[in-house]
JSON list of C-alpha atoms and ligand atoms in Angstrom, two decimals:
[
{"chain": "C", "resi": 1, "resn": "MET", "atom": "CA", "xyz": [-75.38, 141.78, 171.47]},
{"chain": "C", "resi": 2, "resn": "ARG", "atom": "CA", "xyz": [-76.00, 143.77, 174.45]},
{"chain": "C", "resi": 3, "resn": "ASN", "atom": "CA", "xyz": [-74.73, 143.46, 177.99]},
{"chain": "C", "resi": 4, "resn": "GLU", "atom": "CA", "xyz": [-76.10, 144.80, 181.04]},
{"chain": "C", "resi": 5, "resn": "LEU", "atom": "CA", "xyz": [-79.67, 143.00, 179.98]},
{"chain": "C", "resi": 6, "resn": "ASN", "atom": "CA", "xyz": [-80.83, 143.70, 183.68]},
{"chain": "C", "resi": 7, "resn": "ASN", "atom": "CA", "xyz": [-79.48, 146.02, 185.30]},
{"chain": "C", "resi": 8, "resn": "ILE", "atom": "CA", "xyz": [-82.51, 147.68, 184.66]},
{"chain": "C", "resi": 9, "resn": "GLN", "atom": "CA", "xyz": [-83.25, 151.85, 185.63]},
{"chain": "C", "resi": 10, "resn": "TRP", "atom": "CA", "xyz": [-87.64, 152.24, 186.12]},
{"chain": "C", "resi": 11, "resn": "CYS", "atom": "CA", "xyz": [-88.81, 152.59, 189.84]},
{"chain": "C", "resi": 12, "resn": "PRO", "atom": "CA", "xyz": [-89.31, 148.84, 191.19]},
{"chain": "C", "resi": 13, "resn": "TRP", "atom": "CA", "xyz": [-93.44, 148.73, 190.75]},
{"chain": "C", "resi": 14, "resn": "CYS", "atom": "CA", "xyz": [-93.13, 150.37, 186.39]},
{"chain": "C", "resi": 15, "resn": "TRP", "atom": "CA", "xyz": [-95.55, 147.81, 185.42]},
{"chain": "C", "resi": 16, "resn": "ASP", "atom": "CA", "xyz": [-92.66, 148.41, 182.43]},
{"chain": "C", "resi": 17, "resn": "TYR", "atom": "CA", "xyz": [-90.98, 145.44, 183.62]},
{"chain": "C", "resi": 18, "resn": "LEU", "atom": "CA", "xyz": [-93.99, 143.55, 182.52]},
{"chain": "C", "resi": 19, "resn": "ILE", "atom": "CA", "xyz": [-94.48, 145.08, 178.43]},
{"chain": "C", "resi": 20, "resn": "LEU", "atom": "CA", "xyz": [-90.79, 144.06, 178.74]},
{"chain": "C", "resi": 21, "resn": "TRP", "atom": "CA", "xyz": [-91.46, 141.00, 179.49]},
{"chain": "C", "resi": 22, "resn": "ALA", "atom": "CA", "xyz": [-93.66, 139.94, 177.21]},
{"chain": "C", "resi": 23, "resn": "ILE", "atom": "CA", "xyz": [-91.97, 141.72, 174.43]},
{"chain": "C", "resi": 24, "resn": "ARG", "atom": "CA", "xyz": [-88.19, 139.25, 175.40]},
{"chain": "C", "resi": 25, "resn": "LYS", "atom": "CA", "xyz": [-91.27, 136.12, 175.23]},
{"chain": "C", "resi": 26, "resn": "TRP", "atom": "CA", "xyz": [-91.85, 136.78, 172.24]},
{"chain": "C", "resi": 27, "resn": "LEU", "atom": "CA", "xyz": [-88.79, 137.27, 170.37]},
{"chain": "C", "resi": 28, "resn": "ILE", "atom": "CA", "xyz": [-87.63, 134.19, 171.88]},
{"chain": "C", "resi": 29, "resn": "GLU", "atom": "CA", "xyz": [-89.97, 132.21, 170.80]},
{"chain": "C", "resi": 30, "resn": "LEU", "atom": "CA", "xyz": [-91.33, 133.69, 167.11]},
{"chain": "C", "resi": 31, "resn": "TRP", "atom": "CA", "xyz": [-87.63, 134.89, 166.14]},
{"chain": "C", "resi": 32, "resn": "VAL", "atom": "CA", "xyz": [-84.33, 132.48, 166.80]},
{"chain": "C", "resi": 33, "resn": "ASP", "atom": "CA", "xyz": [-81.91, 134.57, 165.55]},
{"chain": "C", "resi": 34, "resn": "LYS", "atom": "CA", "xyz": [-82.01, 137.80, 166.99]},
{"chain": "C", "resi": 35, "resn": "LYS", "atom": "CA", "xyz": [-80.03, 139.37, 164.58]},
{"chain": "C", "resi": 36, "resn": "ASP", "atom": "CA", "xyz": [-82.89, 139.58, 162.62]},
{"chain": "C", "resi": 37, "resn": "VAL", "atom": "CA", "xyz": [-84.49, 142.15, 164.94]},
{"chain": "C", "resi": 38, "resn": "VAL", "atom": "CA", "xyz": [-83.94, 145.59, 165.06]},
{"chain": "C", "resi": 39, "resn": "ILE", "atom": "CA", "xyz": [-85.82, 147.79, 168.31]},
{"chain": "C", "resi": 40, "resn": "VAL", "atom": "CA", "xyz": [-85.46, 151.73, 168.26]},
{"chain": "C", "resi": 41, "resn": "SER", "atom": "CA", "xyz": [-86.38, 153.84, 171.00]},
{"chain": "C", "resi": 42, "resn": "TRP", "atom": "CA", "xyz": [-85.39, 156.73, 172.15]},
{"chain": "C", "resi": 43, "resn": "ILE", "atom": "CA", "xyz": [-84.92, 158.15, 176.59]},
{"chain": "C", "resi": 44, "resn": "TRP", "atom": "CA", "xyz": [-87.40, 159.18, 178.41]},
{"chain": "C", "resi": 45, "resn": "CYS", "atom": "CA", "xyz": [-88.80, 156.42, 181.51]},
{"chain": "C", "resi": 46, "resn": "SER", "atom": "CA", "xyz": [-90.12, 154.19, 179.15]},
{"chain": "C", "resi": 47, "resn": "GLY", "atom": "CA", "xyz": [-87.77, 154.30, 175.47]},
{"chain": "C", "resi": 48, "resn": "LYS", "atom": "CA", "xyz": [-84.24, 152.69, 177.85]},
{"chain": "C", "resi": 49, "resn": "ILE", "atom": "CA", "xyz": [-86.99, 148.82, 177.03]},
{"chain": "C", "resi": 50, "resn": "SER", "atom": "CA", "xyz": [-84.09, 149.65, 174.20]},
{"chain": "C", "resi": 51, "resn": "GLN", "atom": "CA", "xyz": [-81.08, 148.50, 176.56]},
{"chain": "C", "resi": 52, "resn": "TYR", "atom": "CA", "xyz": [-82.75, 146.20, 177.66]},
{"chain": "C", "resi": 53, "resn": "ILE", "atom": "CA", "xyz": [-83.77, 143.92, 174.80]},
{"chain": "C", "resi": 54, "resn": "ASP", "atom": "CA", "xyz": [-81.00, 141.30, 173.09]},
{"chain": "C", "resi": 55, "resn": "ALA", "atom": "CA", "xyz": [-81.18, 142.98, 169.76]},
{"chain": "C", "resi": 56, "resn": "TYR", "atom": "CA", "xyz": [-79.94, 144.83, 168.03]},
{"chain": "C", "resi": 57, "resn": "ALA", "atom": "CA", "xyz": [-81.28, 148.45, 169.14]},
{"chain": "C", "resi": 58, "resn": "ALA", "atom": "CA", "xyz": [-81.12, 151.79, 167.68]},
{"chain": "C", "resi": 59, "resn": "GLU", "atom": "CA", "xyz": [-82.02, 155.57, 169.64]},
{"chain": "C", "resi": 60, "resn": "THR", "atom": "CA", "xyz": [-83.29, 157.74, 167.81]},
{"chain": "C", "resi": 61, "resn": "LEU", "atom": "CA", "xyz": [-83.72, 161.19, 168.11]},
{"chain": "C", "resi": 62, "resn": "HIS", "atom": "CA", "xyz": [-87.24, 161.87, 168.61]},
{"chain": "C", "resi": 63, "resn": "TRP", "atom": "CA", "xyz": [-89.32, 162.40, 165.38]},
{"chain": "C", "resi": 64, "resn": "ARG", "atom": "CA", "xyz": [-86.51, 160.75, 163.62]},
{"chain": "C", "resi": 65, "resn": "SER", "atom": "CA", "xyz": [-87.28, 157.34, 164.26]},
{"chain": "C", "resi": 66, "resn": "ILE", "atom": "CA", "xyz": [-89.29, 156.94, 161.52]},
{"chain": "C", "resi": 67, "resn": "PRO", "atom": "CA", "xyz": [-86.98, 157.98, 158.97]},
{"chain": "C", "resi": 68, "resn": "PHE", "atom": "CA", "xyz": [-84.95, 156.00, 160.75]},
{"chain": "C", "resi": 69, "resn": "TRP", "atom": "CA", "xyz": [-87.00, 152.60, 160.75]},
{"chain": "C", "resi": 70, "resn": "THR", "atom": "CA", "xyz": [-88.12, 153.82, 157.41]},
{"chain": "C", "resi": 71, "resn": "TRP", "atom": "CA", "xyz": [-84.56, 153.53, 156.34]},
{"chain": "C", "resi": 72, "resn": "VAL", "atom": "CA", "xyz": [-83.49, 150.26, 158.33]},
{"chain": "C", "resi": 73, "resn": "LYS", "atom": "CA", "xyz": [-86.68, 148.22, 156.91]},
{"chain": "C", "resi": 74, "resn": "LEU", "atom": "CA", "xyz": [-86.04, 148.94, 153.71]},
{"chain": "C", "resi": 75, "resn": "SER", "atom": "CA", "xyz": [-82.11, 148.43, 153.34]},
{"chain": "C", "resi": 76, "resn": "ASN", "atom": "CA", "xyz": [-82.74, 145.00, 154.43]},
{"chain": "C", "resi": 77, "resn": "PRO", "atom": "CA", "xyz": [-86.86, 143.46, 154.01]},
{"chain": "C", "resi": 78, "resn": "ASN", "atom": "CA", "xyz": [-85.39, 140.36, 156.40]},
{"chain": "C", "resi": 79, "resn": "LEU", "atom": "CA", "xyz": [-85.44, 142.00, 159.55]},
{"chain": "C", "resi": 80, "resn": "LYS", "atom": "CA", "xyz": [-87.87, 142.69, 161.80]},
{"chain": "C", "resi": 81, "resn": "VAL", "atom": "CA", "xyz": [-88.21, 146.22, 162.74]},
{"chain": "C", "resi": 82, "resn": "ILE", "atom": "CA", "xyz": [-89.99, 146.75, 166.61]},
{"chain": "C", "resi": 83, "resn": "CYS", "atom": "CA", "xyz": [-89.94, 150.69, 167.87]},
{"chain": "C", "resi": 84, "resn": "ILE", "atom": "CA", "xyz": [-90.90, 151.09, 171.18]},
{"chain": "C", "resi": 85, "resn": "TRP", "atom": "CA", "xyz": [-92.24, 154.68, 171.96]},
{"chain": "C", "resi": 86, "resn": "TRP", "atom": "CA", "xyz": [-94.67, 156.79, 174.47]},
{"chain": "C", "resi": 87, "resn": "ASP", "atom": "CA", "xyz": [-97.07, 158.77, 174.71]},
{"chain": "C", "resi": 88, "resn": "TRP", "atom": "CA", "xyz": [-95.96, 162.28, 174.85]},
{"chain": "C", "resi": 89, "resn": "ASP", "atom": "CA", "xyz": [-93.25, 161.96, 172.01]},
{"chain": "C", "resi": 90, "resn": "TRP", "atom": "CA", "xyz": [-95.24, 159.84, 169.75]},
{"chain": "C", "resi": 91, "resn": "TYR", "atom": "CA", "xyz": [-99.42, 161.88, 170.20]},
{"chain": "C", "resi": 92, "resn": "GLY", "atom": "CA", "xyz": [-97.51, 165.64, 170.51]},
{"chain": "C", "resi": 93, "resn": "ILE", "atom": "CA", "xyz": [-94.38, 166.68, 169.17]},
{"chain": "C", "resi": 94, "resn": "TRP", "atom": "CA", "xyz": [-95.01, 164.81, 166.16]},
{"chain": "C", "resi": 95, "resn": "LEU", "atom": "CA", "xyz": [-97.90, 163.39, 165.79]},
{"chain": "C", "resi": 96, "resn": "GLY", "atom": "CA", "xyz": [-97.45, 164.60, 161.92]},
{"chain": "C", "resi": 97, "resn": "HIS", "atom": "CA", "xyz": [-95.15, 161.45, 161.53]},
{"chain": "C", "resi": 98, "resn": "PHE", "atom": "CA", "xyz": [-97.52, 158.68, 163.26]},
{"chain": "C", "resi": 99, "resn": "LEU", "atom": "CA", "xyz": [-100.77, 159.52, 160.31]},
{"chain": "C", "resi": 100, "resn": "HIS", "atom": "CA", "xyz": [-97.88, 159.87, 157.99]},
{"chain": "C", "resi": 101, "resn": "ALA", "atom": "CA", "xyz": [-96.33, 156.14, 159.11]},
{"chain": "C", "resi": 102, "resn": "CYS", "atom": "CA", "xyz": [-100.25, 155.04, 159.17]},
{"chain": "C", "resi": 103, "resn": "ARG", "atom": "CA", "xyz": [-100.62, 155.62, 155.28]},
{"chain": "C", "resi": 104, "resn": "ARG", "atom": "CA", "xyz": [-98.01, 154.45, 153.99]},
{"chain": "C", "resi": 105, "resn": "ASP", "atom": "CA", "xyz": [-98.57, 150.32, 156.04]},
{"chain": "C", "resi": 106, "resn": "ILE", "atom": "CA", "xyz": [-94.24, 149.50, 155.99]},
{"chain": "C", "resi": 107, "resn": "ASP", "atom": "CA", "xyz": [-94.19, 145.85, 158.36]},
{"chain": "C", "resi": 108, "resn": "ILE", "atom": "CA", "xyz": [-93.44, 148.09, 161.70]},
{"chain": "C", "resi": 109, "resn": "THR", "atom": "CA", "xyz": [-94.62, 146.75, 164.81]},
{"chain": "C", "resi": 110, "resn": "TYR", "atom": "CA", "xyz": [-95.21, 150.32, 166.83]},
{"chain": "C", "resi": 111, "resn": "LEU", "atom": "CA", "xyz": [-96.11, 149.77, 170.97]},
{"chain": "C", "resi": 112, "resn": "VAL", "atom": "CA", "xyz": [-96.78, 152.72, 173.07]},
{"chain": "C", "resi": 113, "resn": "LEU", "atom": "CA", "xyz": [-96.27, 152.44, 176.48]},
{"chain": "C", "resi": 114, "resn": "ASP", "atom": "CA", "xyz": [-98.73, 155.53, 177.12]},
{"chain": "C", "resi": 115, "resn": "ASN", "atom": "CA", "xyz": [-99.14, 155.89, 180.70]},
{"chain": "C", "resi": 116, "resn": "GLU", "atom": "CA", "xyz": [-100.94, 159.37, 180.04]},
{"chain": "C", "resi": 117, "resn": "ASN", "atom": "CA", "xyz": [-97.88, 162.45, 181.41]},
{"chain": "C", "resi": 118, "resn": "TYR", "atom": "CA", "xyz": [-94.26, 162.62, 180.89]},
{"chain": "C", "resi": 119, "resn": "ALA", "atom": "CA", "xyz": [-93.01, 160.35, 184.05]},
{"chain": "C", "resi": 120, "resn": "LEU", "atom": "CA", "xyz": [-89.80, 161.14, 183.76]},
{"chain": "C", "resi": 121, "resn": "THR", "atom": "CA", "xyz": [-89.97, 164.91, 183.72]},
{"chain": "C", "resi": 122, "resn": "THR", "atom": "CA", "xyz": [-92.24, 164.23, 187.04]},
{"chain": "C", "resi": 123, "resn": "GLY", "atom": "CA", "xyz": [-95.34, 163.97, 186.20]},
{"chain": "C", "resi": 124, "resn": "GLN", "atom": "CA", "xyz": [-96.73, 166.49, 183.70]},
{"chain": "C", "resi": 125, "resn": "THR", "atom": "CA", "xyz": [-100.17, 166.44, 181.17]},
{"chain": "C", "resi": 126, "resn": "SER", "atom": "CA", "xyz": [-99.88, 164.30, 177.90]},
{"chain": "C", "resi": 127, "resn": "PRO", "atom": "CA", "xyz": [-101.47, 164.38, 174.96]},
{"chain": "C", "resi": 128, "resn": "THR", "atom": "CA", "xyz": [-103.62, 161.40, 176.29]},
{"chain": "C", "resi": 129, "resn": "THR", "atom": "CA", "xyz": [-104.52, 163.12, 180.43]},
{"chain": "C", "resi": 130, "resn": "PRO", "atom": "CA", "xyz": [-107.83, 162.68, 180.98]},
{"chain": "C", "resi": 131, "resn": "ILE", "atom": "CA", "xyz": [-109.41, 165.91, 181.34]},
{"chain": "C", "resi": 132, "resn": "TRP", "atom": "CA", "xyz": [-110.07, 166.90, 184.64]},
{"chain": "C", "resi": 133, "resn": "ILE", "atom": "CA", "xyz": [-107.40, 165.10, 186.25]},
{"chain": "C", "resi": 134, "resn": "LYS", "atom": "CA", "xyz": [-104.69, 167.65, 188.05]},
{"chain": "C", "resi": 135, "resn": "THR", "atom": "CA", "xyz": [-100.78, 166.23, 187.31]},
{"chain": "C", "resi": 136, "resn": "LYS", "atom": "CA", "xyz": [-97.41, 168.15, 188.08]},
{"chain": "C", "resi": 137, "resn": "SER", "atom": "CA", "xyz": [-98.66, 170.37, 184.87]},
{"chain": "C", "resi": 138, "resn": "THR", "atom": "CA", "xyz": [-102.37, 171.36, 185.71]},
{"chain": "C", "resi": 139, "resn": "LYS", "atom": "CA", "xyz": [-102.52, 172.25, 189.58]},
{"chain": "C", "resi": 140, "resn": "GLU", "atom": "CA", "xyz": [-106.72, 172.73, 189.30]},
{"chain": "C", "resi": 141, "resn": "TRP", "atom": "CA", "xyz": [-107.34, 170.41, 186.41]},
{"chain": "C", "resi": 142, "resn": "ASN", "atom": "CA", "xyz": [-105.83, 169.10, 182.75]},
{"chain": "C", "resi": 143, "resn": "PRO", "atom": "CA", "xyz": [-108.90, 170.88, 180.28]},
{"chain": "C", "resi": 144, "resn": "SER", "atom": "CA", "xyz": [-108.63, 169.84, 177.37]},
{"chain": "C", "resi": 145, "resn": "ASN", "atom": "CA", "xyz": [-109.91, 166.75, 176.29]},
{"chain": "C", "resi": 146, "resn": "PRO", "atom": "CA", "xyz": [-107.52, 163.43, 175.66]},
{"chain": "C", "resi": 147, "resn": "PHE", "atom": "CA", "xyz": [-106.46, 161.93, 171.90]},
{"chain": "C", "resi": 148, "resn": "ASN", "atom": "CA", "xyz": [-107.77, 158.98, 170.96]},
{"chain": "C", "resi": 149, "resn": "PRO", "atom": "CA", "xyz": [-104.70, 157.33, 169.88]},
{"chain": "C", "resi": 150, "resn": "VAL", "atom": "CA", "xyz": [-106.87, 154.85, 168.21]},
{"chain": "C", "resi": 151, "resn": "LYS", "atom": "CA", "xyz": [-108.84, 156.69, 166.15]},
{"chain": "C", "resi": 152, "resn": "LEU", "atom": "CA", "xyz": [-106.54, 158.96, 165.09]},
{"chain": "C", "resi": 153, "resn": "ALA", "atom": "CA", "xyz": [-104.36, 155.89, 164.07]},
{"chain": "C", "resi": 154, "resn": "GLU", "atom": "CA", "xyz": [-107.99, 154.30, 162.13]},
{"chain": "C", "resi": 155, "resn": "SER", "atom": "CA", "xyz": [-108.48, 158.24, 160.29]},
{"chain": "C", "resi": 156, "resn": "ALA", "atom": "CA", "xyz": [-104.93, 157.64, 158.74]},
{"chain": "C", "resi": 157, "resn": "TRP", "atom": "CA", "xyz": [-106.13, 154.55, 157.43]},
{"chain": "C", "resi": 158, "resn": "CYS", "atom": "CA", "xyz": [-104.03, 152.08, 159.42]},
{"chain": "C", "resi": 159, "resn": "ARG", "atom": "CA", "xyz": [-104.85, 148.37, 159.06]},
{"chain": "C", "resi": 160, "resn": "PHE", "atom": "CA", "xyz": [-103.10, 147.01, 162.91]},
{"chain": "C", "resi": 161, "resn": "THR", "atom": "CA", "xyz": [-104.42, 149.35, 165.53]},
{"chain": "C", "resi": 162, "resn": "ARG", "atom": "CA", "xyz": [-105.42, 148.44, 169.13]},
{"chain": "C", "resi": 163, "resn": "GLU", "atom": "CA", "xyz": [-105.77, 149.86, 172.84]},
{"chain": "C", "resi": 164, "resn": "ILE", "atom": "CA", "xyz": [-104.95, 147.25, 175.95]},
{"chain": "C", "resi": 165, "resn": "ASP", "atom": "CA", "xyz": [-103.80, 147.72, 179.45]},
{"chain": "C", "resi": 166, "resn": "SER", "atom": "CA", "xyz": [-101.41, 147.30, 181.07]},
{"chain": "C", "resi": 167, "resn": "LYS", "atom": "CA", "xyz": [-103.20, 145.65, 183.60]},
{"chain": "C", "resi": 168, "resn": "ASN", "atom": "CA", "xyz": [-104.43, 143.40, 181.29]},
{"chain": "C", "resi": 169, "resn": "VAL", "atom": "CA", "xyz": [-101.62, 140.43, 181.46]},
{"chain": "C", "resi": 170, "resn": "ILE", "atom": "CA", "xyz": [-102.19, 137.74, 179.30]},
{"chain": "C", "resi": 171, "resn": "GLY", "atom": "CA", "xyz": [-104.60, 140.41, 177.17]},
{"chain": "C", "resi": 172, "resn": "MET", "atom": "CA", "xyz": [-101.17, 142.45, 176.32]},
{"chain": "C", "resi": 173, "resn": "ARG", "atom": "CA", "xyz": [-98.61, 139.33, 176.19]},
{"chain": "C", "resi": 174, "resn": "GLU", "atom": "CA", "xyz": [-101.34, 138.23, 172.54]},
{"chain": "C", "resi": 175, "resn": "ALA", "atom": "CA", "xyz": [-101.67, 141.29, 171.49]},
{"chain": "C", "resi": 176, "resn": "ILE", "atom": "CA", "xyz": [-98.00, 141.89, 171.36]},
{"chain": "C", "resi": 177, "resn": "LYS", "atom": "CA", "xyz": [-97.45, 139.19, 169.38]},
{"chain": "C", "resi": 178, "resn": "GLU", "atom": "CA", "xyz": [-100.00, 139.27, 167.26]},
{"chain": "C", "resi": 179, "resn": "ALA", "atom": "CA", "xyz": [-98.54, 143.58, 166.76]},
{"chain": "C", "resi": 180, "resn": "ILE", "atom": "CA", "xyz": [-94.82, 142.01, 165.87]},
{"chain": "C", "resi": 181, "resn": "MET", "atom": "CA", "xyz": [-96.96, 139.46, 163.94]},
{"chain": "C", "resi": 182, "resn": "HIS", "atom": "CA", "xyz": [-99.01, 141.16, 161.05]},
{"chain": "C", "resi": 183, "resn": "PRO", "atom": "CA", "xyz": [-97.34, 142.09, 158.17]},
{"chain": "C", "resi": 184, "resn": "TRP", "atom": "CA", "xyz": [-98.23, 145.73, 157.73]},
{"chain": "C", "resi": 185, "resn": "PHE", "atom": "CA", "xyz": [-97.75, 148.82, 159.93]},
{"chain": "C", "resi": 186, "resn": "SER", "atom": "CA", "xyz": [-99.57, 148.24, 163.12]},
{"chain": "C", "resi": 187, "resn": "HIS", "atom": "CA", "xyz": [-100.38, 150.26, 165.86]},
{"chain": "C", "resi": 188, "resn": "LEU", "atom": "CA", "xyz": [-100.56, 148.74, 170.01]},
{"chain": "C", "resi": 189, "resn": "ASN", "atom": "CA", "xyz": [-101.46, 151.42, 172.32]},
{"chain": "C", "resi": 190, "resn": "ILE", "atom": "CA", "xyz": [-100.58, 149.56, 175.58]},
{"chain": "C", "resi": 191, "resn": "ILE", "atom": "CA", "xyz": [-101.97, 152.21, 178.24]},
{"chain": "C", "resi": 192, "resn": "GLN", "atom": "CA", "xyz": [-99.38, 151.87, 180.84]},
{"chain": "C", "resi": 193, "resn": "ALA", "atom": "CA", "xyz": [-99.53, 151.48, 185.03]},
{"chain": "C", "resi": 194, "resn": "CYS", "atom": "CA", "xyz": [-97.50, 154.47, 186.43]},
{"chain": "C", "resi": 195, "resn": "PRO", "atom": "CA", "xyz": [-97.93, 154.43, 189.74]},
{"chain": "C", "resi": 196, "resn": "SER", "atom": "CA", "xyz": [-95.11, 156.80, 190.28]},
{"chain": "C", "resi": 197, "resn": "TRP", "atom": "CA", "xyz": [-97.20, 159.61, 188.72]},
{"chain": "C", "resi": 198, "resn": "LYS", "atom": "CA", "xyz": [-100.14, 158.45, 187.01]},
{"chain": "C", "resi": 199, "resn": "VAL", "atom": "CA", "xyz": [-102.50, 158.49, 190.36]},
{"chain": "C", "resi": 200, "resn": "TRP", "atom": "CA", "xyz": [-105.74, 158.41, 188.69]},
{"chain": "Q", "resi": 1, "resn": "TPP", "atom": "C1", "xyz": [-88.07, 169.12, 172.71]},
{"chain": "Q", "resi": 1, "resn": "TPP", "atom": "C2", "xyz": [-88.02, 168.98, 173.64]},
{"chain": "Q", "resi": 1, "resn": "TPP", "atom": "N1", "xyz": [-88.89, 169.15, 174.70]},
{"chain": "Q", "resi": 1, "resn": "TPP", "atom": "C3", "xyz": [-88.87, 168.78, 175.99]},
{"chain": "Q", "resi": 1, "resn": "TPP", "atom": "C4", "xyz": [-88.05, 168.59, 176.85]},
{"chain": "Q", "resi": 1, "resn": "TPP", "atom": "C5", "xyz": [-87.96, 167.54, 177.58]},
{"chain": "Q", "resi": 1, "resn": "TPP", "atom": "N2", "xyz": [-88.05, 166.49, 178.00]},
{"chain": "Q", "resi": 1, "resn": "TPP", "atom": "C6", "xyz": [-87.90, 164.87, 178.40]},
{"chain": "Q", "resi": 1, "resn": "TPP", "atom": "S1", "xyz": [-88.85, 163.75, 179.20]},
{"chain": "Q", "resi": 1, "resn": "TPP", "atom": "C7", "xyz": [-90.07, 164.41, 178.16]},
{"chain": "Q", "resi": 1, "resn": "TPP", "atom": "C8", "xyz": [-91.46, 163.90, 178.70]},
{"chain": "Q", "resi": 1, "resn": "TPP", "atom": "C9", "xyz": [-91.31, 162.47, 178.16]},
{"chain": "Q", "resi": 1, "resn": "TPP", "atom": "O1", "xyz": [-92.63, 161.97, 178.54]},
{"chain": "Q", "resi": 1, "resn": "TPP", "atom": "P1", "xyz": [-93.51, 160.58, 177.89]},
{"chain": "Q", "resi": 1, "resn": "TPP", "atom": "O2", "xyz": [-92.45, 161.21, 176.55]},
{"chain": "Q", "resi": 1, "resn": "TPP", "atom": "O3", "xyz": [-94.98, 161.05, 177.66]},
{"chain": "Q", "resi": 1, "resn": "TPP", "atom": "O4", "xyz": [-92.35, 159.32, 178.09]},
{"chain": "Q", "resi": 1, "resn": "TPP", "atom": "P2", "xyz": [-92.49, 158.46, 179.85]},
{"chain": "Q", "resi": 1, "resn": "TPP", "atom": "O5", "xyz": [-90.94, 159.59, 180.56]},
{"chain": "Q", "resi": 1, "resn": "TPP", "atom": "O6", "xyz": [-94.32, 158.75, 179.69]},
{"chain": "Q", "resi": 1, "resn": "TPP", "atom": "O7", "xyz": [-92.38, 157.07, 179.17]},
{"chain": "Q", "resi": 1, "resn": "TPP", "atom": "C10", "xyz": [-89.45, 166.21, 178.25]},
{"chain": "Q", "resi": 1, "resn": "TPP", "atom": "C11", "xyz": [-90.89, 166.80, 178.16]},
{"chain": "Q", "resi": 1, "resn": "TPP", "atom": "C12", "xyz": [-87.69, 167.22, 175.30]},
{"chain": "Q", "resi": 1, "resn": "TPP", "atom": "N3", "xyz": [-86.40, 166.45, 176.17]},
{"chain": "Q", "resi": 1, "resn": "TPP", "atom": "N4", "xyz": [-86.86, 167.52, 173.31]},
{"chain": "Q", "resi": 2, "resn": "SF4", "atom": "S1", "xyz": [-91.51, 156.96, 187.08]},
{"chain": "Q", "resi": 2, "resn": "SF4", "atom": "FE1", "xyz": [-94.18, 156.26, 185.66]},
{"chain": "Q", "resi": 2, "resn": "SF4", "atom": "S2", "xyz": [-93.34, 154.84, 184.08]},
{"chain": "Q", "resi": 2, "resn": "SF4", "atom": "FE2", "xyz": [-91.10, 155.72, 184.94]},
{"chain": "Q", "resi": 2, "resn": "SF4", "atom": "S3", "xyz": [-89.48, 154.36, 185.94]},
{"chain": "Q", "resi": 2, "resn": "SF4", "atom": "FE3", "xyz": [-91.72, 155.06, 186.88]},
{"chain": "Q", "resi": 2, "resn": "SF4", "atom": "S4", "xyz": [-93.57, 153.75, 187.38]},
{"chain": "Q", "resi": 2, "resn": "SF4", "atom": "FE4", "xyz": [-92.83, 153.36, 185.55]}
]
């Protein structure tokens, strides 16, 4: 279905490669028919991931992923819908949608590739940047406390919400599998190493 799956436009040292590897692995092992899988994503660094996975894919605009995948799932409940997103969009400009998605508890897998900065626009502060960190947009330091994504999700009744570091490769691989297998809404925040901009 997808051409040029290996024409990947990430920095050669990006940890997204390992996340991609884990997702590809489980899709091959868990679903024989790739036509049963829909990856919902958008652009930016991590958002390009849907272009590198051999399944149906949709690139939706910002927060519009939630109306989109809700429609996909309700139209065909047999599809496995995996939404792959990133910290600024998910915990920033459409945080409200996130909380409502948690409490609606529709069977969607939500993987957030959280590199704690705006990587595509060269390293500005995001909602998950740790406090006191110097970034492109905070020359002295970041004066704001970061969100705790798991606590946020829990506060909205999310029944599967976890965080894992991409450097814990085996743990991450297993957590992705568990998130995909969970039969309701699952939220996995992957702390993604971004050696280009995340230097803390
Ligand atoms: C409403 C809006 N404001 C600003 C931008 C510019 N913009 C493009 S990518 C980006 C940051 C992306 O950061 P993140 O979502 O964390 O993804 P990453 O690149 O780190 O994977 C911004 C601010 C935009 N596209 N839309
Ligand atoms: S800027 Fe960071 S997140 Fe983007 S491709 Fe490079 S290492 Fe990966």
